[in-house]
Amino acid sequence: MRKKRILVALILVFLGISLSYAQRTPVKHVVEIKKLKFIPAEITVQKGDTIVWINKDFFPHDVAKFKDKSWQSSPLQQGESWAKVISKTEDYFCTLHVVMKGKIIVKD
Amino acid sequence: MKVATHSIKKLFAVGILMVYATISFAQEAPSLTDPEVASVAVIANQIDISYAEIALKKSKNKEILEFANRMVTDHNAVIKQAVDLVTKLSVTPKENAVGSSLLEEAENTRKKLRKAGKKKFDKLYIDNEVAYHKAVIGAVKGLLIPESDNKELKSLLEAVLPALEAHLGHAEMVQKGLHSY
């Protein structure tokens, strides 16, 4: 009887760890660049997730940290994309069209 | 009522282009065919590229140079889209009074830009960019889009609008920076 209880407890612990691990699996999010806008303009992700920006415009665009450009993609032509693993909440913009702005929110 | 509103919008669009161009060739909004709309669209883009080319030669200001380079790249991208479209549609852009007036006034503006001294040039250039983009946005919204019959031509003009608005926002930012000195 005691062995059974220990076994059940171990299974529950294992399931808990597995569930917890599954929740932390990084997710890929997509932001479209279309009609001179980041869509969605504000995106909420978890730390470690990846955001992929895809340029759908016939104008070149890039993606850079607002406003110090401490990280920045190269210019993206129509159909090109760029990915970044996200670690913190940040604002970003297109350095080629400075009125284009977006926001990444990291939720714990 | 809808027709009246449409006419007022057209008159307004033509009006601001005319104010910009300081011309008064017509009291009524012109009626444009698709080849004429395509011609005006290409001319409007070429004109802004010509202003940018002068800025790239005359200015030393980083913000002005970045803005001018952006105008060259983006307006060339629009021209390429327009040329690809008229080629696909087998349409030949047709000269017209609106385009001719724009070209005439653009030549006057280029003369002023070329004559301007180094100190005055940057402000003259960016003030003109703000005024020009406002005029073109008004004309695209109130004249070129309503006058386009072809869906793809209309769609291209609608796709260009956000870029023109972004250019205007960028120009106003540069303008604010220059005028705060």
Short mmCIF file of C-alpha atoms in Angstrom, two decimals:
data_model
loop_
_atom_site.label_atom_id
_atom_site.label_comp_id
_atom_site.label_asym_id
_atom_site.label_seq_id
_atom_site.Cartn_x
_atom_site.Cartn_y
_atom_site.Cartn_z
CA MET A 1 0.00 0.00 0.00
CA ARG A 2 2.86 2.34 0.98
CA LYS A 3 4.77 1.46 -2.19
CA LYS A 4 1.69 2.34 -4.24
CA ARG A 5 1.43 5.74 -2.59
CA ILE A 6 5.12 6.44 -3.26
CA LEU A 7 4.67 5.38 -6.87
CA VAL A 8 1.65 7.67 -7.32
CA ALA A 9 3.57 10.54 -5.74
CA LEU A 10 6.51 9.97 -8.07
CA ILE A 11 4.20 9.90 -11.10
CA LEU A 12 2.59 13.15 -10.00
CA VAL A 13 6.00 14.79 -9.52
CA PHE A 14 7.09 13.54 -12.95
CA LEU A 15 3.91 14.86 -14.57
CA GLY A 16 4.36 18.18 -12.82
CA ILE A 17 7.94 18.51 -14.07
CA SER A 18 6.87 17.52 -17.59
CA LEU A 19 4.01 20.01 -17.59
CA SER A 20 6.29 22.73 -16.30
CA TYR A 21 8.87 21.88 -18.97
CA ALA A 22 6.20 21.93 -21.68
CA GLN A 23 5.07 25.41 -20.62
CA ARG A 24 8.60 26.75 -21.07
CA THR A 25 9.05 25.46 -24.61
CA PRO A 26 9.92 28.56 -26.68
CA VAL A 27 7.24 29.70 -29.08
CA LYS A 28 7.73 31.34 -32.47
CA HIS A 29 5.67 34.50 -33.04
CA VAL A 30 5.25 36.33 -36.35
CA VAL A 31 5.06 40.10 -36.84
CA GLU A 32 4.11 41.19 -40.34
CA ILE A 33 5.46 44.45 -41.74
CA LYS A 34 2.67 45.67 -43.97
CA LYS A 35 1.54 49.08 -45.22
CA LEU A 36 4.32 50.70 -43.19
CA LYS A 37 3.09 49.16 -39.93
CA PHE A 38 4.22 46.38 -37.60
CA ILE A 39 1.25 44.02 -37.24
CA PRO A 40 0.63 43.50 -34.40
CA ALA A 41 2.24 46.72 -33.19
CA GLU A 42 2.38 45.34 -29.64
CA ILE A 43 3.17 41.69 -28.96
CA THR A 44 3.32 39.81 -25.67
CA VAL A 45 5.72 36.85 -25.45
CA GLN A 46 7.55 34.79 -22.84
CA LYS A 47 11.25 35.12 -22.21
CA GLY A 48 13.10 32.86 -24.65
CA ASP A 49 10.41 32.99 -27.34
CA THR A 50 11.37 33.98 -30.87
CA ILE A 51 9.79 36.74 -32.95
CA VAL A 52 10.04 36.56 -36.73
CA TRP A 53 9.45 39.78 -38.64
CA ILE A 54 8.37 39.35 -42.28
CA ASN A 55 8.41 42.28 -44.72
CA LYS A 56 5.32 42.21 -46.93
CA ASP A 57 5.85 45.74 -48.34
CA PHE A 58 7.64 46.59 -51.56
CA PHE A 59 9.64 49.14 -49.56
CA PRO A 60 12.68 47.93 -47.60
CA HIS A 61 12.34 47.92 -43.82
CA ASP A 62 14.46 46.95 -40.85
CA VAL A 63 13.92 46.27 -37.15
CA ALA A 64 16.00 47.92 -34.42
CA LYS A 65 15.88 48.63 -30.72
CA PHE A 66 14.35 52.04 -30.07
CA LYS A 67 16.23 54.26 -29.92
CA ASP A 68 19.86 53.30 -29.39
CA LYS A 69 19.87 50.59 -32.14
CA SER A 70 21.76 48.25 -29.75
CA TRP A 71 20.35 45.46 -31.88
CA GLN A 72 19.30 45.85 -35.50
CA SER A 73 18.45 43.69 -38.49
CA SER A 74 19.86 44.31 -41.92
CA PRO A 75 17.42 45.92 -44.41
CA LEU A 76 14.69 43.43 -45.35
CA GLN A 77 13.44 43.39 -48.92
CA GLN A 78 9.91 42.26 -49.79
CA GLY A 79 9.41 38.66 -48.66
CA GLU A 80 12.52 38.58 -46.45
CA SER A 81 12.37 37.87 -42.72
CA TRP A 82 14.49 38.26 -39.60
CA ALA A 83 14.25 36.46 -36.26
CA LYS A 84 15.30 37.36 -32.73
CA VAL A 85 15.13 35.48 -29.42
CA ILE A 86 13.44 37.78 -26.94
CA SER A 87 14.81 38.32 -23.44
CA LYS A 88 13.13 41.49 -22.20
CA THR A 89 10.43 44.10 -22.76
CA GLU A 90 11.57 46.57 -25.40
CA ASP A 91 10.36 49.16 -27.87
CA TYR A 92 11.61 48.89 -31.44
CA PHE A 93 11.33 50.80 -34.70
CA CYS A 94 12.25 50.84 -38.39
CA THR A 95 15.35 52.99 -38.83
CA LEU A 96 14.43 53.52 -42.50
CA HIS A 97 10.93 54.82 -41.70
CA VAL A 98 11.35 56.27 -38.25
CA VAL A 99 7.64 56.76 -37.61
CA MET A 100 7.13 52.97 -37.68
CA LYS A 101 7.22 51.71 -34.09
CA GLY A 102 6.46 48.49 -32.25
CA LYS A 103 6.59 47.09 -28.72
CA ILE A 104 7.60 43.71 -27.30
CA ILE A 105 6.24 42.86 -23.86
CA VAL A 106 7.78 39.95 -21.95
CA LYS A 107 5.34 38.31 -19.57
CA ASP A 108 6.78 36.19 -16.73
CA MET B 1 -25.17 64.15 -51.44
CA LYS B 2 -22.51 61.47 -51.92
CA VAL B 3 -21.70 62.89 -55.35
CA ALA B 4 -21.44 66.37 -53.89
CA THR B 5 -19.06 65.17 -51.15
CA HIS B 6 -16.96 63.38 -53.76
CA SER B 7 -16.74 66.52 -55.89
CA ILE B 8 -15.78 68.62 -52.90
CA LYS B 9 -13.01 66.14 -52.04
CA LYS B 10 -11.73 66.26 -55.62
CA LEU B 11 -11.80 70.03 -55.64
CA PHE B 12 -9.94 70.09 -52.33
CA ALA B 13 -7.29 67.69 -53.62
CA VAL B 14 -6.73 69.62 -56.78
CA GLY B 15 -6.84 72.84 -54.81
CA ILE B 16 -3.97 71.90 -52.52
CA LEU B 17 -1.89 70.68 -55.44
CA MET B 18 -2.59 73.97 -57.15
CA VAL B 19 -1.73 75.95 -54.05
CA TYR B 20 1.50 74.02 -53.83
CA ALA B 21 2.18 74.59 -57.49
CA THR B 22 0.85 78.16 -57.35
CA ILE B 23 -1.07 77.61 -60.51
CA SER B 24 -4.66 78.27 -61.42
CA PHE B 25 -5.39 76.43 -64.60
CA ALA B 26 -8.88 75.24 -63.78
CA GLN B 27 -11.72 75.93 -61.46
CA GLU B 28 -13.11 72.43 -61.71
CA ALA B 29 -11.45 69.15 -60.87
CA PRO B 30 -9.93 67.58 -63.98
CA SER B 31 -11.17 64.23 -65.15
CA LEU B 32 -8.27 61.84 -65.62
CA THR B 33 -8.05 58.58 -67.51
CA ASP B 34 -6.02 55.69 -66.08
CA PRO B 35 -3.01 56.41 -68.37
CA GLU B 36 -3.12 60.03 -67.14
CA VAL B 37 -3.38 58.95 -63.48
CA ALA B 38 -0.36 56.66 -64.02
CA SER B 39 1.56 59.54 -65.60
CA VAL B 40 0.83 61.95 -62.73
CA ALA B 41 1.81 59.27 -60.19
CA VAL B 42 5.16 58.62 -61.86
CA ILE B 43 5.87 62.36 -62.29
CA ALA B 44 5.08 63.10 -58.63
CA ASN B 45 7.59 60.43 -57.56
CA GLN B 46 10.25 61.59 -60.03
CA ILE B 47 9.92 65.16 -58.77
CA ASP B 48 10.63 64.17 -55.18
CA ILE B 49 13.63 62.12 -56.28
CA SER B 50 14.98 65.18 -58.12
CA TYR B 51 14.67 67.28 -54.94
CA ALA B 52 16.45 64.55 -52.96
CA GLU B 53 19.29 64.40 -55.48
CA ILE B 54 19.93 68.12 -54.96
CA ALA B 55 19.90 67.60 -51.18
CA LEU B 56 22.40 64.76 -51.45
CA LYS B 57 24.76 67.08 -53.32
CA LYS B 58 24.30 70.19 -51.17
CA SER B 59 23.60 69.14 -47.59
CA LYS B 60 26.02 68.01 -44.91
CA ASN B 61 23.31 67.39 -42.33
CA LYS B 62 23.03 63.70 -41.33
CA GLU B 63 19.24 63.77 -40.88
CA ILE B 64 18.71 65.53 -44.21
CA LEU B 65 20.99 63.08 -46.01
CA GLU B 66 19.24 60.07 -44.44
CA PHE B 67 15.85 61.48 -45.38
CA ALA B 68 16.93 62.28 -48.94
CA ASN B 69 18.38 58.79 -49.40
CA ARG B 70 15.09 57.33 -48.15
CA MET B 71 13.15 59.44 -50.69
CA VAL B 72 15.34 58.17 -53.54
CA THR B 73 14.93 54.52 -52.52
CA ASP B 74 11.21 54.60 -51.73
CA HIS B 75 10.05 56.73 -54.65
CA ASN B 76 12.11 54.60 -57.04
CA ALA B 77 10.36 51.55 -55.55
CA VAL B 78 6.98 53.16 -56.28
CA ILE B 79 8.01 54.04 -59.84
CA LYS B 80 9.14 50.44 -60.40
CA GLN B 81 5.76 49.15 -59.17
CA ALA B 82 3.93 51.63 -61.42
CA VAL B 83 6.04 50.75 -64.47
CA ASP B 84 5.57 47.02 -63.83
CA LEU B 85 1.81 47.57 -63.57
CA VAL B 86 1.37 49.67 -66.71
CA THR B 87 3.56 47.18 -68.59
CA LYS B 88 1.36 44.33 -67.37
CA LEU B 89 -1.78 46.24 -68.31
CA SER B 90 -0.28 47.37 -71.66
CA VAL B 91 -1.04 50.97 -70.74
CA THR B 92 1.15 53.88 -71.81
CA PRO B 93 1.21 56.75 -69.26
CA LYS B 94 -0.25 59.83 -70.94
CA GLU B 95 0.90 63.43 -70.42
CA ASN B 96 -1.76 65.80 -69.10
CA ALA B 97 -2.29 69.26 -67.63
CA VAL B 98 -1.88 68.18 -64.00
CA GLY B 99 1.45 66.50 -64.70
CA SER B 100 2.68 69.41 -66.82
CA SER B 101 1.86 71.91 -64.07
CA LEU B 102 3.66 69.80 -61.50
CA LEU B 103 6.75 69.59 -63.71
CA GLU B 104 6.73 73.33 -64.34
CA GLU B 105 6.49 74.18 -60.66
CA ALA B 106 9.08 71.53 -59.78
CA GLU B 107 11.57 73.26 -62.05
CA ASN B 108 11.00 76.53 -60.15
CA THR B 109 11.50 74.74 -56.84
CA ARG B 110 14.70 73.08 -58.06
CA LYS B 111 16.03 76.50 -59.08
CA LYS B 112 15.34 77.83 -55.56
CA LEU B 113 16.98 74.80 -53.97
CA ARG B 114 20.07 75.09 -56.18
CA LYS B 115 20.39 78.82 -55.46
CA ALA B 116 19.98 78.52 -51.68
CA GLY B 117 23.04 79.11 -49.55
CA LYS B 118 24.36 76.30 -47.38
CA LYS B 119 22.84 77.74 -44.20
CA LYS B 120 19.36 78.10 -45.66
CA PHE B 121 19.31 75.00 -47.82
CA ASP B 122 18.40 72.36 -45.23
CA LYS B 123 15.39 74.26 -43.94
CA LEU B 124 14.24 75.16 -47.44
CA TYR B 125 14.52 71.53 -48.53
CA ILE B 126 12.70 70.02 -45.56
CA ASP B 127 9.97 72.72 -45.51
CA ASN B 128 9.35 71.93 -49.17
CA GLU B 129 9.26 68.18 -48.44
CA VAL B 130 6.59 68.71 -45.76
CA ALA B 131 4.48 70.88 -48.10
CA TYR B 132 5.02 68.59 -51.09
CA HIS B 133 4.06 65.40 -49.24
CA LYS B 134 0.94 67.07 -47.81
CA ALA B 135 -0.07 68.14 -51.32
CA VAL B 136 0.62 64.73 -52.86
CA ILE B 137 -1.22 62.86 -50.09
CA GLY B 138 -4.23 65.12 -50.68
CA ALA B 139 -4.05 64.58 -54.43
CA VAL B 140 -3.68 60.79 -54.17
CA LYS B 141 -6.64 60.57 -51.77
CA GLY B 142 -8.87 63.13 -53.40
CA LEU B 143 -8.01 62.88 -57.09
CA LEU B 144 -5.86 59.97 -58.25
CA ILE B 145 -7.59 57.16 -56.33
CA PRO B 146 -11.14 58.37 -57.15
CA GLU B 147 -10.17 58.87 -60.82
CA SER B 148 -8.65 55.36 -61.19
CA ASP B 149 -10.91 52.86 -62.88
CA ASN B 150 -8.52 49.93 -62.92
CA LYS B 151 -8.59 48.01 -59.62
CA GLU B 152 -4.86 47.25 -59.63
CA LEU B 153 -3.95 50.89 -60.27
CA LYS B 154 -6.28 51.97 -57.47
CA SER B 155 -4.78 49.31 -55.20
CA LEU B 156 -1.22 50.47 -55.94
CA LEU B 157 -2.13 54.07 -55.12
CA GLU B 158 -3.76 52.93 -51.88
CA ALA B 159 -0.60 50.96 -51.02
CA VAL B 160 1.56 54.03 -51.58
CA LEU B 161 -0.46 56.26 -49.22
CA PRO B 162 0.97 54.85 -45.94
CA ALA B 163 4.49 55.43 -47.29
CA LEU B 164 3.69 59.03 -48.17
CA GLU B 165 2.24 59.52 -44.69
CA ALA B 166 5.36 57.95 -43.13
CA HIS B 167 7.55 60.25 -45.25
CA LEU B 168 5.52 63.25 -44.08
CA GLY B 169 5.93 62.18 -40.44
CA HIS B 170 9.67 61.70 -40.97
CA ALA B 171 9.98 65.08 -42.73
CA GLU B 172 8.13 66.82 -39.89
CA MET B 173 10.50 65.23 -37.35
CA VAL B 174 13.54 66.47 -39.28
CA GLN B 175 11.88 69.88 -39.70
CA LYS B 176 11.23 70.14 -35.96
CA GLY B 177 14.87 69.27 -35.25
CA LEU B 178 16.18 71.89 -37.68
CA HIS B 179 13.87 74.65 -36.49
CA SER B 180 14.84 74.06 -32.86
CA TYR B 181 18.45 75.11 -33.55
#
